[in-house]
Amino acid sequence: MSRKWLAVYSRPRWEKKVNQLLTDKGLESYCPLNKVRRKWSDRVKLVEEPLFKSYVFVRVDDEDRAVVRMTPGVVNFVYWNGKPAVIREKEIQAIKRFLNEHENVEVEPISIEKYERVKITSGPLMDQEGEVVDVRHKTVKVAIDSLGYVLVAHIERSKLTSARPEINGKKKDRNP
């Protein structure tokens, strides 16, 4: 079976330790570290902090997943649509290249804004597109055109992705 990069959720502030423990077990793991300048009263120092809080990436096959789960500090795998989230090799390489070239990198979630076209990624309305009509703390109200009616669904942000091609890694189309 082929090995895949999976995301592991760790205890808070255990990312480096979990990465080391997985490496000690002979597993290929990666904890992206961001170089950040921190100022104390007497000095300024360049320190390495995990780029993704409470996340470590590990390359495993199905047999090694139990070994990962039993590692101290590992809470669980990160799941997407009921399965462990698989991270593509090219995404891991892109993170490595980006961190090698830049300091003080920040991670921001993709924002979902009112009137934006979105695609639903899971649930009974999966693959349907709609327009955001309201944004709340944890849910987004999406209008879905069908049969001449507007269906309004309150959907968790995690179950939406932008329908704009440039956000989803496709060629940007300026004339929708």
mmCIF file of C-alpha atoms in Angstrom:
data_model
loop_
_atom_site.group_PDB
_atom_site.id
_atom_site.type_symbol
_atom_site.label_atom_id
_atom_site.label_comp_id
_atom_site.label_asym_id
_atom_site.label_seq_id
_atom_site.Cartn_x
_atom_site.Cartn_y
_atom_site.Cartn_z
ATOM 1 C CA MET A 1 0.000 0.000 0.000
ATOM 2 C CA SER A 2 1.203 3.515 -0.726
ATOM 3 C CA ARG A 3 2.066 5.970 1.984
ATOM 4 C CA LYS A 4 0.089 9.208 2.154
ATOM 5 C CA TRP A 5 0.593 12.457 4.005
ATOM 6 C CA LEU A 6 -2.045 12.803 6.720
ATOM 7 C CA ALA A 7 -2.666 15.636 9.145
ATOM 8 C CA VAL A 8 -2.502 14.798 12.850
ATOM 9 C CA TYR A 9 -4.106 16.922 15.540
ATOM 10 C CA SER A 10 -1.801 17.217 18.572
ATOM 11 C CA ARG A 11 -2.206 18.499 22.091
ATOM 12 C CA PRO A 12 -1.692 22.271 22.251
ATOM 13 C CA ARG A 13 2.000 23.271 22.168
ATOM 14 C CA TRP A 14 3.090 19.639 21.598
ATOM 15 C CA GLU A 15 3.734 19.944 17.855
ATOM 16 C CA LYS A 16 7.553 19.722 18.010
ATOM 17 C CA LYS A 17 7.466 16.906 20.575
ATOM 18 C CA VAL A 18 4.953 14.869 18.534
ATOM 19 C CA ASN A 19 7.070 15.406 15.410
ATOM 20 C CA GLN A 20 10.166 14.112 17.244
ATOM 21 C CA LEU A 21 8.318 11.111 18.723
ATOM 22 C CA LEU A 22 6.976 10.117 15.285
ATOM 23 C CA THR A 23 10.464 10.457 13.786
ATOM 24 C CA ASP A 24 11.896 8.335 16.630
ATOM 25 C CA LYS A 25 9.395 5.608 15.663
ATOM 26 C CA GLY A 26 10.839 5.580 12.138
ATOM 27 C CA LEU A 27 7.934 7.455 10.571
ATOM 28 C CA GLU A 28 8.304 10.350 8.156
ATOM 29 C CA SER A 29 6.757 13.402 9.773
ATOM 30 C CA TYR A 30 6.843 17.133 9.189
ATOM 31 C CA CYS A 31 6.079 20.003 11.530
ATOM 32 C CA PRO A 32 6.352 23.227 9.508
ATOM 33 C CA LEU A 33 8.280 25.746 11.598
ATOM 34 C CA ASN A 34 7.949 29.473 11.063
ATOM 35 C CA LYS A 35 10.903 31.747 11.879
ATOM 36 C CA VAL A 36 9.592 34.642 13.971
ATOM 37 C CA ARG A 37 11.445 37.490 15.677
ATOM 38 C CA ARG A 38 10.440 37.756 19.342
ATOM 39 C CA LYS A 39 11.384 40.685 21.527
ATOM 40 C CA TRP A 40 12.170 40.393 25.203
ATOM 41 C CA SER A 41 13.112 43.249 27.505
ATOM 42 C CA ASP A 42 16.834 42.600 26.988
ATOM 43 C CA ARG A 43 17.086 41.097 23.480
ATOM 44 C CA VAL A 44 15.484 40.190 20.159
ATOM 45 C CA LYS A 45 15.690 36.553 19.149
ATOM 46 C CA LEU A 46 14.726 34.541 16.074
ATOM 47 C CA VAL A 47 12.627 31.591 17.257
ATOM 48 C CA GLU A 48 10.921 28.751 15.412
ATOM 49 C CA GLU A 49 7.220 28.269 16.086
ATOM 50 C CA PRO A 50 4.838 25.755 14.496
ATOM 51 C CA LEU A 51 3.133 27.325 11.480
ATOM 52 C CA PHE A 52 -0.087 25.375 12.064
ATOM 53 C CA LYS A 53 -1.080 25.313 15.732
ATOM 54 C CA SER A 54 -1.722 21.736 16.972
ATOM 55 C CA TYR A 55 -1.040 20.144 13.557
ATOM 56 C CA VAL A 56 1.723 17.790 12.425
ATOM 57 C CA PHE A 57 1.912 16.003 9.076
ATOM 58 C CA VAL A 58 2.886 12.337 8.916
ATOM 59 C CA ARG A 59 3.459 10.102 5.882
ATOM 60 C CA VAL A 60 2.056 6.660 6.611
ATOM 61 C CA ASP A 61 0.273 3.680 5.131
ATOM 62 C CA ASP A 62 -2.860 2.188 6.684
ATOM 63 C CA GLU A 63 -0.885 -0.205 8.922
ATOM 64 C CA ASP A 64 1.101 2.626 10.561
ATOM 65 C CA ARG A 65 -1.953 4.690 11.491
ATOM 66 C CA ALA A 66 -2.426 2.791 14.764
ATOM 67 C CA VAL A 67 1.218 3.492 15.694
ATOM 68 C CA VAL A 68 0.626 7.208 15.099
ATOM 69 C CA ARG A 69 -2.556 7.228 17.176
ATOM 70 C CA MET A 70 -0.751 5.622 20.131
ATOM 71 C CA THR A 71 1.966 8.300 20.131
ATOM 72 C CA PRO A 72 1.894 10.518 23.247
ATOM 73 C CA GLY A 73 0.563 13.970 22.395
ATOM 74 C CA VAL A 74 -1.424 12.811 19.361
ATOM 75 C CA VAL A 75 -5.126 13.524 19.809
ATOM 76 C CA ASN A 76 -6.368 12.094 16.503
ATOM 77 C CA PHE A 77 -6.092 12.342 12.756
ATOM 78 C CA VAL A 78 -7.732 15.322 11.095
ATOM 79 C CA TYR A 79 -10.818 14.080 9.250
ATOM 80 C CA TRP A 80 -12.477 15.440 6.115
ATOM 81 C CA ASN A 81 -15.774 13.920 4.945
ATOM 82 C CA GLY A 82 -15.419 11.056 7.435
ATOM 83 C CA LYS A 83 -11.931 10.012 6.283
ATOM 84 C CA PRO A 84 -8.443 11.081 7.375
ATOM 85 C CA ALA A 85 -7.526 14.273 5.502
ATOM 86 C CA VAL A 86 -4.940 13.426 2.822
ATOM 87 C CA ILE A 87 -2.448 16.181 2.040
ATOM 88 C CA ARG A 88 -0.909 16.063 -1.432
ATOM 89 C CA GLU A 89 2.874 15.752 -1.740
ATOM 90 C CA LYS A 90 3.021 18.937 -3.815
ATOM 91 C CA GLU A 91 1.285 20.855 -0.996
ATOM 92 C CA ILE A 92 3.848 19.628 1.559
ATOM 93 C CA GLN A 93 6.663 20.634 -0.827
ATOM 94 C CA ALA A 94 5.061 24.052 -1.399
ATOM 95 C CA ILE A 95 4.915 24.674 2.370
ATOM 96 C CA LYS A 96 8.587 23.687 2.710
ATOM 97 C CA ARG A 97 9.676 25.971 -0.153
ATOM 98 C CA PHE A 98 7.602 28.887 1.143
ATOM 99 C CA LEU A 99 9.034 28.596 4.669
ATOM 100 C CA ASN A 100 12.592 28.354 3.310
ATOM 101 C CA GLU A 101 12.138 31.653 1.482
ATOM 102 C CA HIS A 102 10.126 33.687 4.005
ATOM 103 C CA GLU A 103 10.099 34.604 7.705
ATOM 104 C CA ASN A 104 7.143 35.720 9.823
ATOM 105 C CA VAL A 105 4.634 33.758 7.743
ATOM 106 C CA GLU A 106 1.013 33.943 8.865
ATOM 107 C CA VAL A 107 -1.764 31.430 8.235
ATOM 108 C CA GLU A 108 -5.219 32.790 7.496
ATOM 109 C CA PRO A 109 -8.359 30.817 6.689
ATOM 110 C CA ILE A 110 -10.051 31.537 3.383
ATOM 111 C CA SER A 111 -12.787 34.009 4.163
ATOM 112 C CA ILE A 112 -16.343 33.509 3.016
ATOM 113 C CA GLU A 113 -18.173 36.728 2.312
ATOM 114 C CA LYS A 114 -21.744 37.756 1.642
ATOM 115 C CA TYR A 115 -22.877 37.395 -2.014
ATOM 116 C CA GLU A 116 -19.954 35.093 -2.837
ATOM 117 C CA ARG A 117 -20.593 31.943 -4.899
ATOM 118 C CA VAL A 118 -19.752 28.820 -2.880
ATOM 119 C CA LYS A 119 -19.803 25.068 -3.388
ATOM 120 C CA ILE A 120 -21.019 22.728 -0.648
ATOM 121 C CA THR A 121 -18.401 20.040 0.040
ATOM 122 C CA SER A 122 -20.324 17.543 2.187
ATOM 123 C CA GLY A 123 -23.762 16.540 3.374
ATOM 124 C CA PRO A 124 -26.979 15.995 1.413
ATOM 125 C CA LEU A 125 -26.392 19.133 -0.687
ATOM 126 C CA MET A 126 -22.824 18.141 -1.607
ATOM 127 C CA ASP A 127 -21.566 19.606 -4.931
ATOM 128 C CA GLN A 128 -24.414 22.133 -5.081
ATOM 129 C CA GLU A 129 -23.461 25.749 -5.681
ATOM 130 C CA GLY A 130 -25.173 28.722 -4.160
ATOM 131 C CA GLU A 131 -24.793 32.317 -3.080
ATOM 132 C CA VAL A 132 -23.941 33.353 0.474
ATOM 133 C CA VAL A 133 -26.768 35.510 1.827
ATOM 134 C CA ASP A 134 -25.639 35.742 5.464
ATOM 135 C CA VAL A 135 -22.470 34.984 7.446
ATOM 136 C CA ARG A 136 -22.602 34.123 11.139
ATOM 137 C CA HIS A 137 -19.965 32.974 13.611
ATOM 138 C CA LYS A 138 -20.177 29.247 12.850
ATOM 139 C CA THR A 139 -22.695 29.007 10.018
ATOM 140 C CA VAL A 140 -23.284 30.529 6.636
ATOM 141 C CA LYS A 141 -26.718 30.938 5.047
ATOM 142 C CA VAL A 142 -26.529 29.850 1.396
ATOM 143 C CA ALA A 143 -29.261 30.395 -1.203
ATOM 144 C CA ILE A 144 -29.451 27.462 -3.639
ATOM 145 C CA ASP A 145 -31.304 28.096 -6.894
ATOM 146 C CA SER A 146 -33.486 25.163 -7.916
ATOM 147 C CA LEU A 147 -36.896 24.775 -9.529
ATOM 148 C CA GLY A 148 -37.456 28.510 -9.537
ATOM 149 C CA TYR A 149 -37.294 28.702 -5.741
ATOM 150 C CA VAL A 150 -34.537 29.793 -3.418
ATOM 151 C CA LEU A 151 -33.711 27.160 -0.824
ATOM 152 C CA VAL A 152 -31.915 28.614 2.171
ATOM 153 C CA ALA A 153 -29.624 26.312 4.131
ATOM 154 C CA HIS A 154 -27.612 27.110 7.246
ATOM 155 C CA ILE A 155 -24.298 25.361 6.606
ATOM 156 C CA GLU A 156 -21.132 25.077 8.694
ATOM 157 C CA ARG A 157 -18.205 27.032 7.220
ATOM 158 C CA SER A 158 -16.102 23.863 7.129
ATOM 159 C CA LYS A 159 -18.529 22.346 4.602
ATOM 160 C CA LEU A 160 -18.091 25.153 2.052
ATOM 161 C CA THR A 161 -15.468 26.074 -0.485
ATOM 162 C CA SER A 162 -15.324 29.050 -2.782
ATOM 163 C CA ALA A 163 -16.795 28.478 -6.229
ATOM 164 C CA ARG A 164 -14.335 31.040 -7.637
ATOM 165 C CA PRO A 165 -11.798 29.184 -9.828
ATOM 166 C CA GLU A 166 -8.751 31.112 -8.548
ATOM 167 C CA ILE A 167 -9.451 29.987 -4.962
ATOM 168 C CA ASN A 168 -9.710 26.294 -5.884
ATOM 169 C CA GLY A 169 -6.376 26.150 -7.701
ATOM 170 C CA LYS A 170 -7.760 26.429 -11.239
ATOM 171 C CA LYS A 171 -6.999 29.058 -13.835
ATOM 172 C CA LYS A 172 -8.527 32.404 -13.002
ATOM 173 C CA ASP A 173 -11.502 33.292 -15.211
ATOM 174 C CA ARG A 174 -12.343 36.986 -15.195
ATOM 175 C CA ASN A 175 -15.513 36.562 -17.291
ATOM 176 C CA PRO A 176 -17.861 34.229 -15.379
#
